PDB file of C-alpha atoms in Angstrom:
ATOM      1  CA  MET A   1      94.423  96.254  85.459  1.00 45.00           C
ATOM      2  CA  ALA A   2      92.895  96.922  82.741  1.00 48.00           C
ATOM      3  CA  GLU A   3      92.596  99.776  80.275  1.00 53.00           C
ATOM      4  CA  GLN A   4      90.285 102.651  81.081  1.00 63.00           C
ATOM      5  CA  GLU A   5      86.927 102.012  79.151  1.00 67.00           C
ATOM      6  CA  PRO A   6      86.154 104.658  76.559  1.00 70.00           C
ATOM      7  CA  GLN A   7      83.637 107.358  78.153  1.00 76.00           C
ATOM      8  CA  GLN A   8      80.637 106.159  76.008  1.00 76.00           C
ATOM      9  CA  ASP A   9      81.127 102.577  76.519  1.00 88.00           C
ATOM     10  CA  LEU A  10      81.680 103.203  80.291  1.00 89.00           C
ATOM     11  CA  GLU A  11      78.565 105.494  80.516  1.00 92.00           C
ATOM     12  CA  LYS A  12      76.629 102.180  79.026  1.00 93.00           C
ATOM     13  CA  LYS A  13      78.322 100.016  81.756  1.00 95.00           C
ATOM     14  CA  ILE A  14      77.442 102.571  84.522  1.00 95.00           C
ATOM     15  CA  GLU A  15      73.575 102.249  83.331  1.00 95.00           C
ATOM     16  CA  GLU A  16      73.836  98.925  82.837  1.00 96.00           C
ATOM     17  CA  THR A  17      74.792  98.144  86.173  1.00 96.00           C
ATOM     18  CA  ARG A  18      72.298  99.748  88.042  1.00 96.00           C
ATOM     19  CA  GLN A  19      69.490  98.585  86.188  1.00 95.00           C
ATOM     20  CA  ARG A  20      70.535  95.038  86.463  1.00 95.00           C
ATOM     21  CA  PHE A  21      71.407  96.438  90.209  1.00 95.00           C
ATOM     22  CA  LYS A  22      67.563  97.254  90.421  1.00 92.00           C
ATOM     23  CA  ASN A  23      66.181  94.023  88.376  1.00 92.00           C
ATOM     24  CA  GLU A  24      68.241  91.150  89.855  1.00 91.00           C
ATOM     25  CA  LEU A  25      69.247  92.486  93.633  1.00 90.00           C
ATOM     26  CA  LEU A  26      66.378  95.181  94.643  1.00 86.00           C
ATOM     27  CA  GLN A  27      63.198  92.648  93.103  1.00 76.00           C
ATOM     28  CA  ASP A  28      63.177  90.435  95.826  1.00 69.00           C
ATOM     29  CA  SER A  29      62.863  93.182  98.925  1.00 68.00           C
ATOM     30  CA  THR A  30      63.321  97.010  99.399  1.00 69.00           C
ATOM     31  CA  GLU A  31      64.554  96.223 102.892  1.00 84.00           C
ATOM     32  CA  LYS A  32      67.910  94.253 101.818  1.00 89.00           C
ATOM     33  CA  TYR A  33      69.992  97.600 101.938  1.00 94.00           C
ATOM     34  CA  ASP A  34      70.166 100.797 103.735  1.00 94.00           C
ATOM     35  CA  SER A  35      67.913 102.994 101.188  1.00 93.00           C
ATOM     36  CA  ARG A  36      70.802 105.520 101.896  1.00 94.00           C
ATOM     37  CA  ASP A  37      73.439 103.817 100.316  1.00 95.00           C
ATOM     38  CA  VAL A  38      70.720 102.254  97.161  1.00 95.00           C
ATOM     39  CA  GLY A  39      70.259 106.057  96.637  1.00 94.00           C
ATOM     40  CA  ARG A  40      74.091 106.949  96.317  1.00 93.00           C
ATOM     41  CA  LEU A  41      74.194 104.071  93.943  1.00 94.00           C
ATOM     42  CA  GLU A  42      71.606 105.214  91.792  1.00 94.00           C
ATOM     43  CA  GLN A  43      72.538 109.053  91.579  1.00 94.00           C
ATOM     44  CA  ASP A  44      76.667 109.080  92.402  1.00 92.00           C
ATOM     45  CA  ASP A  45      78.170 107.952  89.089  1.00 93.00           C
ATOM     46  CA  ALA A  46      81.573 107.948  89.931  1.00 90.00           C
ATOM     47  CA  LEU A  47      80.804 104.959  93.071  1.00 91.00           C
ATOM     48  CA  VAL A  48      79.355 103.110  90.289  1.00 94.00           C
ATOM     49  CA  GLU A  49      82.483 103.994  88.376  1.00 92.00           C
ATOM     50  CA  ALA A  50      84.636 102.639  90.880  1.00 89.00           C
ATOM     51  CA  TYR A  51      82.928  99.221  91.712  1.00 92.00           C
ATOM     52  CA  LEU A  52      83.427  98.680  87.383  1.00 92.00           C
ATOM     53  CA  THR A  53      87.426  99.774  87.352  1.00 88.00           C
ATOM     54  CA  TRP A  54      88.062  97.690  90.689  1.00 84.00           C
ATOM     55  CA  ARG A  55      86.259  94.541  89.047  1.00 87.00           C
ATOM     56  CA  LEU A  56      87.749  94.945  85.253  1.00 87.00           C
ATOM     57  CA  TYR A  57      84.460  96.254  83.999  1.00 92.00           C
ATOM     58  CA  VAL A  58      83.099  93.207  84.377  1.00 93.00           C
ATOM     59  CA  VAL A  59      79.700  93.997  85.361  1.00 96.00           C
ATOM     60  CA  ASP A  60      78.485  90.375  87.123  1.00 96.00           C
ATOM     61  CA  ASP A  61      81.722  91.244  89.191  1.00 94.00           C
ATOM     62  CA  ALA A  62      80.992  94.571  89.776  1.00 94.00           C
ATOM     63  CA  LEU A  63      77.044  93.363  90.738  1.00 96.00           C
ATOM     64  CA  LYS A  64      78.739  90.781  93.210  1.00 95.00           C
ATOM     65  CA  MET A  65      81.204  93.230  94.674  1.00 93.00           C
ATOM     66  CA  ILE A  66      77.819  96.455  94.913  1.00 95.00           C
ATOM     67  CA  ASP A  67      75.779  93.317  96.705  1.00 95.00           C
ATOM     68  CA  GLU A  68      78.667  92.303  99.294  1.00 94.00           C
ATOM     69  CA  SER A  69      79.668  96.173 100.167  1.00 94.00           C
ATOM     70  CA  LEU A  70      76.147  97.268 100.699  1.00 95.00           C
ATOM     71  CA  LEU A  71      75.284  94.141 102.807  1.00 94.00           C
ATOM     72  CA  TRP A  72      78.003  94.852 105.145  1.00 93.00           C
ATOM     73  CA  ARG A  73      77.014  98.219 105.107  1.00 94.00           C
ATOM     74  CA  LYS A  74      73.597  97.596 106.416  1.00 94.00           C
ATOM     75  CA  GLU A  75      75.098  94.912 108.964  1.00 91.00           C
ATOM     76  CA  PHE A  76      77.399  97.232 110.598  1.00 90.00           C
ATOM     77  CA  GLY A  77      75.054  99.866 110.363  1.00 93.00           C
ATOM     78  CA  ILE A  78      77.678 102.355 108.599  1.00 94.00           C
ATOM     79  CA  ASN A  79      75.912 105.493 107.863  1.00 94.00           C
ATOM     80  CA  ASP A  80      75.281 106.002 111.469  1.00 94.00           C
ATOM     81  CA  VAL A  81      78.455 104.863 112.728  1.00 92.00           C
ATOM     82  CA  SER A  82      80.275 108.150 114.854  1.00 92.00           C
ATOM     83  CA  GLU A  83      82.667 109.258 117.162  1.00 91.00           C
ATOM     84  CA  SER A  84      80.070 108.520 119.699  1.00 91.00           C
ATOM     85  CA  THR A  85      79.026 105.086 118.475  1.00 91.00           C
ATOM     86  CA  VAL A  86      82.424 103.808 119.042  1.00 91.00           C
ATOM     87  CA  PRO A  87      84.074 103.234 122.462  1.00 91.00           C
ATOM     88  CA  ARG A  88      86.189 106.043 123.659  1.00 93.00           C
ATOM     89  CA  TRP A  89      88.922 103.682 124.572  1.00 91.00           C
ATOM     90  CA  MET A  90      89.679 103.348 120.982  1.00 91.00           C
ATOM     91  CA  PHE A  91      90.237 106.482 119.705  1.00 92.00           C
ATOM     92  CA  GLU A  92      92.499 107.391 123.003  1.00 92.00           C
ATOM     93  CA  SER A  93      94.708 104.023 122.158  1.00 90.00           C
ATOM     94  CA  GLY A  94      96.688 105.861 119.223  1.00 91.00           C
ATOM     95  CA  ALA A  95      96.352 102.179 117.240  1.00 92.00           C
ATOM     96  CA  VAL A  96      94.475 103.685 114.214  1.00 93.00           C
ATOM     97  CA  TYR A  97      95.062 107.162 112.896  1.00 93.00           C
ATOM     98  CA  LEU A  98      94.991 109.366 109.486  1.00 93.00           C
ATOM     99  CA  HIS A  99      98.033 111.447 109.589  1.00 93.00           C
ATOM    100  CA  GLY A 100     100.380 113.251 106.951  1.00 93.00           C
ATOM    101  CA  TYR A 101     100.742 112.371 102.902  1.00 94.00           C
ATOM    102  CA  ASP A 102     103.019 109.793 100.931  1.00 95.00           C
ATOM    103  CA  LYS A 103     105.073 111.307  98.008  1.00 95.00           C
ATOM    104  CA  GLU A 104     102.390 110.931  95.614  1.00 94.00           C
ATOM    105  CA  GLY A 105      99.845 112.818  97.939  1.00 93.00           C
ATOM    106  CA  ASN A 106      98.044 110.506  99.224  1.00 94.00           C
ATOM    107  CA  LYS A 107      96.455 110.342 102.722  1.00 94.00           C
ATOM    108  CA  LEU A 108      98.329 108.076 105.236  1.00 95.00           C
ATOM    109  CA  PHE A 109      96.374 105.631 107.499  1.00 95.00           C
ATOM    110  CA  TRP A 110      98.633 104.402 110.288  1.00 95.00           C
ATOM    111  CA  PHE A 111      98.070 100.833 112.063  1.00 94.00           C
ATOM    112  CA  LYS A 112     100.302 100.542 114.877  1.00 93.00           C
ATOM    113  CA  VAL A 113     100.923  96.934 115.333  1.00 90.00           C
ATOM    114  CA  LYS A 114     102.264  96.647 118.043  1.00 90.00           C
ATOM    115  CA  LEU A 115      99.300  98.203 120.195  1.00 88.00           C
ATOM    116  CA  HIS A 116      96.986  95.318 118.356  1.00 83.00           C
ATOM    117  CA  VAL A 117      96.278  92.043 120.471  1.00 74.00           C
ATOM    118  CA  LYS A 118      93.637  89.488 119.024  1.00 77.00           C
ATOM    119  CA  ASP A 119      90.598  90.033 121.206  1.00 79.00           C
ATOM    120  CA  ALA A 120      87.238  88.508 120.257  1.00 77.00           C
ATOM    121  CA  LYS A 121      84.880  90.707 122.811  1.00 82.00           C
ATOM    122  CA  SER A 122      85.635  93.727 121.264  1.00 84.00           C
ATOM    123  CA  VAL A 123      86.108  92.916 117.338  1.00 86.00           C
ATOM    124  CA  VAL A 124      82.490  94.533 116.149  1.00 87.00           C
ATOM    125  CA  ASP A 125      83.429  97.333 117.621  1.00 89.00           C
ATOM    126  CA  LYS A 126      87.194  97.334 116.074  1.00 89.00           C
ATOM    127  CA  LYS A 127      85.658  96.890 112.751  1.00 90.00           C
ATOM    128  CA  LYS A 128      83.327 100.099 113.189  1.00 91.00           C
ATOM    129  CA  TYR A 129      86.235 101.700 114.065  1.00 92.00           C
ATOM    130  CA  ILE A 130      87.849 101.253 111.108  1.00 93.00           C
ATOM    131  CA  ALA A 131      85.056 101.786 109.449  1.00 93.00           C
ATOM    132  CA  PHE A 132      84.412 104.931 110.977  1.00 94.00           C
ATOM    133  CA  TRP A 133      87.716 106.701 110.071  1.00 94.00           C
ATOM    134  CA  LEU A 134      87.258 105.220 106.188  1.00 93.00           C
ATOM    135  CA  GLU A 135      83.859 106.800 106.189  1.00 91.00           C
ATOM    136  CA  ARG A 136      84.976 109.740 107.478  1.00 90.00           C
ATOM    137  CA  TYR A 137      87.527 110.204 104.807  1.00 90.00           C
ATOM    138  CA  ALA A 138      85.390 109.422 102.281  1.00 87.00           C
ATOM    139  CA  LYS A 139      83.351 111.907 103.006  1.00 85.00           C
ATOM    140  CA  LYS A 140      85.860 114.526 103.373  1.00 86.00           C
ATOM    141  CA  GLU A 141      88.204 113.604 100.383  1.00 85.00           C
ATOM    142  CA  PRO A 142      85.537 111.820  98.005  1.00 80.00           C
ATOM    143  CA  GLY A 143      87.530 109.855  95.192  1.00 78.00           C
ATOM    144  CA  MET A 144      90.791 110.122  96.816  1.00 87.00           C
ATOM    145  CA  PRO A 145      92.723 107.204  97.970  1.00 90.00           C
ATOM    146  CA  LEU A 146      94.675 106.181 100.912  1.00 93.00           C
ATOM    147  CA  THR A 147      98.262 104.924 101.624  1.00 95.00           C
ATOM    148  CA  VAL A 148      97.779 102.173 104.355  1.00 94.00           C
ATOM    149  CA  VAL A 149     101.071 101.850 106.280  1.00 96.00           C
ATOM    150  CA  PHE A 150     101.303  99.053 109.046  1.00 93.00           C
ATOM    151  CA  ASP A 151     103.987  99.787 111.272  1.00 94.00           C
ATOM    152  CA  MET A 152     105.320  96.677 112.632  1.00 91.00           C
ATOM    153  CA  THR A 153     107.979  98.092 114.941  1.00 91.00           C
ATOM    154  CA  ASP A 154     108.156  95.862 118.197  1.00 89.00           C
ATOM    155  CA  SER A 155     105.759  93.919 117.240  1.00 86.00           C
ATOM    156  CA  GLY A 156     105.557  89.843 117.505  1.00 81.00           C
ATOM    157  CA  ILE A 157     103.358  87.143 116.460  1.00 78.00           C
ATOM    158  CA  SER A 158     100.508  87.889 119.225  1.00 79.00           C
ATOM    159  CA  ASN A 159     100.020  91.095 117.857  1.00 81.00           C
ATOM    160  CA  ILE A 160      98.616  89.477 114.136  1.00 77.00           C
ATOM    161  CA  ASP A 161      94.865  88.461 114.127  1.00 79.00           C
ATOM    162  CA  MET A 162      94.959  87.483 110.805  1.00 79.00           C
ATOM    163  CA  ASP A 163      91.173  87.561 110.611  1.00 82.00           C
ATOM    164  CA  PHE A 164      91.147  91.167 111.593  1.00 83.00           C
ATOM    165  CA  VAL A 165      93.744  91.460 108.981  1.00 83.00           C
ATOM    166  CA  LYS A 166      91.555  90.013 106.342  1.00 84.00           C
ATOM    167  CA  TYR A 167      88.841  92.525 107.462  1.00 89.00           C
ATOM    168  CA  VAL A 168      91.323  95.587 106.891  1.00 89.00           C
ATOM    169  CA  VAL A 169      92.037  93.910 103.321  1.00 85.00           C
ATOM    170  CA  ASN A 170      88.042  93.463 102.203  1.00 86.00           C
ATOM    171  CA  CYS A 171      87.358  96.933 103.715  1.00 90.00           C
ATOM    172  CA  PHE A 172      89.886  97.848 100.132  1.00 86.00           C
ATOM    173  CA  LYS A 173      88.863  95.216  98.250  1.00 82.00           C
ATOM    174  CA  VAL A 174      85.150  94.991  98.592  1.00 86.00           C
ATOM    175  CA  TYR A 175      83.907  97.661 100.678  1.00 90.00           C
ATOM    176  CA  TYR A 176      85.944 100.743  99.348  1.00 87.00           C
ATOM    177  CA  PRO A 177      86.781 100.202  95.872  1.00 81.00           C
ATOM    178  CA  LYS A 178      89.708 102.202  94.496  1.00 81.00           C
ATOM    179  CA  PHE A 179      90.335 103.343  97.891  1.00 87.00           C
ATOM    180  CA  LEU A 180      93.508 101.705  98.173  1.00 89.00           C
ATOM    181  CA  SER A 181      96.846 103.465  96.694  1.00 92.00           C
ATOM    182  CA  LYS A 182      99.558 101.080  98.514  1.00 92.00           C
ATOM    183  CA  MET A 183      99.763  99.110 101.398  1.00 91.00           C
ATOM    184  CA  ILE A 184     103.385  99.530 103.148  1.00 94.00           C
ATOM    185  CA  ILE A 185     104.333  96.975 105.559  1.00 91.00           C
ATOM    186  CA  VAL A 186     107.244  98.438 107.857  1.00 94.00           C
ATOM    187  CA  ASP A 187     109.778  96.662 109.675  1.00 90.00           C
ATOM    188  CA  MET A 188     108.572  93.626 109.765  1.00 86.00           C
ATOM    189  CA  PRO A 189     109.588  90.763 111.910  1.00 83.00           C
ATOM    190  CA  TRP A 190     110.988  87.670 109.843  1.00 82.00           C
ATOM    191  CA  ILE A 191     108.896  85.538 111.821  1.00 76.00           C
ATOM    192  CA  MET A 192     105.560  87.194 110.134  1.00 78.00           C
ATOM    193  CA  ASN A 193     106.623  86.518 106.862  1.00 79.00           C
ATOM    194  CA  ALA A 194     104.324  83.355 106.621  1.00 79.00           C
ATOM    195  CA  ALA A 195     101.466  85.380 107.786  1.00 77.00           C
ATOM    196  CA  TRP A 196     101.966  88.190 105.011  1.00 77.00           C
ATOM    197  CA  ARG A 197     102.054  85.511 101.996  1.00 80.00           C
ATOM    198  CA  ILE A 198      98.597  84.399 103.242  1.00 80.00           C
ATOM    199  CA  VAL A 199      97.413  88.644 103.276  1.00 77.00           C
ATOM    200  CA  LYS A 200      98.949  88.586  99.712  1.00 76.00           C
ATOM    201  CA  SER A 201      97.248  85.528  98.309  1.00 78.00           C
ATOM    202  CA  TRP A 202      93.758  87.564  99.949  1.00 76.00           C
ATOM    203  CA  LEU A 203      94.478  90.859  98.052  1.00 71.00           C
ATOM    204  CA  GLY A 204      94.237  88.515  94.662  1.00 69.00           C
ATOM    205  CA  PRO A 205      96.654  89.355  91.533  1.00 69.00           C
ATOM    206  CA  GLU A 206      94.776  93.300  90.656  1.00 66.00           C
ATOM    207  CA  ALA A 207      95.793  94.462  94.298  1.00 69.00           C
ATOM    208  CA  ILE A 208      99.245  92.586  94.705  1.00 76.00           C
ATOM    209  CA  ALA A 209     101.388  95.256  93.248  1.00 79.00           C
ATOM    210  CA  LYS A 210      99.616  97.605  95.708  1.00 84.00           C
ATOM    211  CA  LEU A 211     101.455  95.443  98.272  1.00 85.00           C
ATOM    212  CA  LYS A 212     105.346  96.765  99.586  1.00 90.00           C
ATOM    213  CA  PHE A 213     107.282  95.483 102.223  1.00 91.00           C
ATOM    214  CA  ALA A 214     110.105  98.275 103.442  1.00 94.00           C
ATOM    215  CA  SER A 215     112.409  98.840 105.995  1.00 93.00           C
ATOM    216  CA  LYS A 216     113.134 100.915 108.673  1.00 92.00           C
ATOM    217  CA  ALA A 217     115.540 102.776 105.940  1.00 92.00           C
ATOM    218  CA  GLU A 218     113.277 101.759 102.650  1.00 95.00           C
ATOM    219  CA  VAL A 219     110.071 103.298 104.055  1.00 96.00           C
ATOM    220  CA  GLN A 220     111.413 106.813 103.022  1.00 96.00           C
ATOM    221  CA  THR A 221     111.141 105.576  99.392  1.00 96.00           C
ATOM    222  CA  PHE A 222     107.164 105.938  99.943  1.00 97.00           C
ATOM    223  CA  ILE A 223     106.888 108.719 102.849  1.00 97.00           C
ATOM    224  CA  ASP A 224     109.046 112.085 103.109  1.00 96.00           C
ATOM    225  CA  PRO A 225     110.681 112.549 106.085  1.00 96.00           C
ATOM    226  CA  GLU A 226     108.523 115.342 107.427  1.00 95.00           C
ATOM    227  CA  TYR A 227     105.335 112.387 107.635  1.00 95.00           C
ATOM    228  CA  LEU A 228     107.470 110.072 109.317  1.00 96.00           C
ATOM    229  CA  PRO A 229     107.850 109.603 113.213  1.00 95.00           C
ATOM    230  CA  PRO A 230     111.188 109.684 114.101  1.00 96.00           C
ATOM    231  CA  HIS A 231     111.538 105.843 115.229  1.00 95.00           C
ATOM    232  CA  LEU A 232     111.263 105.164 111.270  1.00 95.00           C
ATOM    233  CA  GLY A 233     113.875 107.701 110.828  1.00 95.00           C
ATOM    234  CA  GLY A 234     111.562 111.018 110.114  1.00 96.00           C
ATOM    235  CA  THR A 235     111.449 114.145 111.704  1.00 96.00           C
ATOM    236  CA  ASP A 236     108.018 114.550 112.017  1.00 94.00           C
ATOM    237  CA  PRO A 237     107.054 116.029 115.374  1.00 93.00           C
ATOM    238  CA  PHE A 238     103.141 114.427 115.734  1.00 92.00           C
ATOM    239  CA  LYS A 239     102.273 113.012 118.552  1.00 90.00           C
ATOM    240  CA  TYR A 240      98.636 111.263 118.109  1.00 90.00           C
ATOM    241  CA  ASN A 241      96.331 112.687 121.213  1.00 89.00           C
ATOM    242  CA  TYR A 242      92.815 112.536 121.790  1.00 89.00           C
ATOM    243  CA  PRO A 243      90.506 113.990 121.783  1.00 87.00           C
ATOM    244  CA  PRO A 244      90.079 116.084 119.388  1.00 85.00           C
ATOM    245  CA  LEU A 245      90.814 113.579 116.439  1.00 83.00           C
ATOM    246  CA  PRO A 246      93.728 114.468 114.688  1.00 75.00           C
ATOM    247  CA  ASP A 247      94.089 116.246 111.123  1.00 63.00           C
ATOM    248  CA  ASP A 248      90.200 117.229 111.462  1.00 52.00           C
ATOM    249  CA  ASP A 249      90.878 119.595 108.715  1.00 48.00           C
ATOM    250  CA  PHE A 250      93.051 117.052 106.573  1.00 50.00           C
ATOM    251  CA  GLN A 251      95.274 119.965 106.154  1.00 46.00           C
ATOM    252  CA  THR A 252      97.571 120.898 109.095  1.00 39.00           C
ATOM    253  CA  PRO A 253      98.803 118.616 111.909  1.00 39.00           C
ATOM    254  CA  LEU A 254      97.349 119.006 115.029  1.00 37.00           C
ATOM    255  CA  CYS A 255     100.907 119.554 116.435  1.00 39.00           C
ATOM    256  CA  GLU A 256     102.260 122.017 113.580  1.00 40.00           C
ATOM    257  CA  ASN A 257     104.588 123.931 115.908  1.00 37.00           C
ATOM    258  CA  GLY A 258     106.292 120.799 117.946  1.00 35.00           C
ATOM    259  CA  PRO A 259     105.087 117.862 120.013  1.00 34.00           C
ATOM    260  CA  ILE A 260     102.546 118.135 122.444  1.00 36.00           C
ATOM    261  CA  VAL A 261     103.858 118.377 125.593  1.00 36.00           C
ATOM    262  CA  SER A 262     101.310 116.782 128.369  1.00 36.00           C
ATOM    263  CA  GLU A 263     101.559 115.225 131.468  1.00 38.00           C
ATOM    264  CA  ASP A 264     101.437 111.542 130.045  1.00 39.00           C
ATOM    265  CA  ASP A 265     104.890 112.286 128.757  1.00 37.00           C
ATOM    266  CA  ALA A 266     106.627 111.901 131.958  1.00 37.00           C
ATOM    267  CA  GLU A 267     105.157 108.737 132.474  1.00 40.00           C
ATOM    268  CA  SER A 268     105.028 107.539 128.721  1.00 38.00           C
ATOM    269  CA  LYS A 269     108.455 105.684 128.564  1.00 34.00           C
ATOM    270  CA  GLU A 270     108.381 104.636 132.402  1.00 40.00           C
ATOM    271  CA  GLY A 271     104.532 102.897 131.777  1.00 40.00           C
ATOM    272  CA  GLU A 272     105.821 101.516 128.122  1.00 37.00           C
ATOM    273  CA  MET A 273     107.127  98.251 129.005  1.00 38.00           C
ATOM    274  CA  GLU A 274     104.436  97.832 131.599  1.00 40.00           C
ATOM    275  CA  SER A 275     102.029  98.487 128.929  1.00 37.00           C
ATOM    276  CA  ARG A 276     103.359  95.886 126.646  1.00 34.00           C
ATOM    277  CA  ASP A 277     103.478  93.288 129.550  1.00 38.00           C
ATOM    278  CA  THR A 278      99.582  94.110 129.986  1.00 35.00           C
ATOM    279  CA  LEU A 279      99.387  93.337 126.660  1.00 34.00           C
ATOM    280  CA  GLU A 280     100.974  90.251 126.550  1.00 34.00           C
ATOM    281  CA  SER A 281      99.436  88.603 129.707  1.00 35.00           C
ATOM    282  CA  SER A 282      95.696  89.555 128.621  1.00 32.00           C
ATOM    283  CA  TYR A 283      96.374  87.603 125.202  1.00 30.00           C
ATOM    284  CA  ASN A 284      97.880  84.526 126.687  1.00 34.00           C
ATOM    285  CA  SER A 285      95.267  84.375 129.761  1.00 32.00           C
ATOM    286  CA  GLU A 286      92.680  85.324 127.441  1.00 32.00           C
ATOM    287  CA  ILE A 287      91.178  87.995 129.606  1.00 30.00           C
ATOM    288  CA  VAL A 288      89.943  91.372 127.965  1.00 34.00           C
ATOM    289  CA  ALA A 289      92.019  94.526 129.732  1.00 36.00           C
ATOM    290  CA  LYS A 290      91.635  97.908 128.333  1.00 38.00           C
ATOM    291  CA  PRO A 291      95.656  99.506 128.861  1.00 37.00           C
ATOM    292  CA  LYS A 292      95.414 102.879 128.855  1.00 37.00           C
ATOM    293  CA  LYS A 293      97.714 102.935 125.441  1.00 40.00           C
ATOM    294  CA  GLY A 294      96.766  99.805 123.857  1.00 45.00           C
ATOM    295  CA  TRP A 295      94.233  98.077 121.808  1.00 49.00           C
ATOM    296  CA  LEU A 296      93.867  94.401 122.151  1.00 41.00           C
ATOM    297  CA  TRP A 297      92.362  92.913 118.976  1.00 46.00           C
TER     298      TRP A 297
END
């Protein structure tokens, strides 16, 4: 990554980026982008700076990134994505959520990979679901980076959908510049080595350094035990439960006094294998199923 631009030069590049955006990208049609995003770009210096920094202060490259990002935001209606516009079962699955912090104080964005199996029929809703979490965080903690944790415990090759992984990578590479602190892949099965080599190629050289592979023992290099679940050697009693959404105040875990005890707990171990079998079966037969605590992608 290039050295930070001197303040005066940075201000000039921000103004140049805005002017060229207006002259080159807005001239054809004012309907091209969501007007709210255009307004934000015209008002928020930090947003323009984020694109410039991520593209090494090359205005041409930053403009390409802004164009792709704003087109995506309009296509998916990102400004109007809310809890009510995402299918409830996605929240209930516990496959994706924000909780805890790494050792540098960055919020943790968890992906429980064993709950993910490819399913083309709900891919658009899933993409909106990821955008929901990122938008929600961006509004609550503007300018603060995230650490993504791919928890691959008990996962297999059927849990990886490379197109969707590419979408997640693009969220940080294009749609939310400067958002990614690091991406930690925990307990990756050896059979997925080839797949993650492809992911590294998508990240590009400026983001490769952010990709960290860790065993269960090594993950404590990045995250203290207090924010790691017991199956990763931690002591965090947090248990995802919906509703409500976890970490609504972004400071206090939902279950700060210990694990949530619910009627589901008695059934959870008994139903775990059944749920996993359902996931595998639905993937192999290409039948869309909605397991109680699983998310097909």
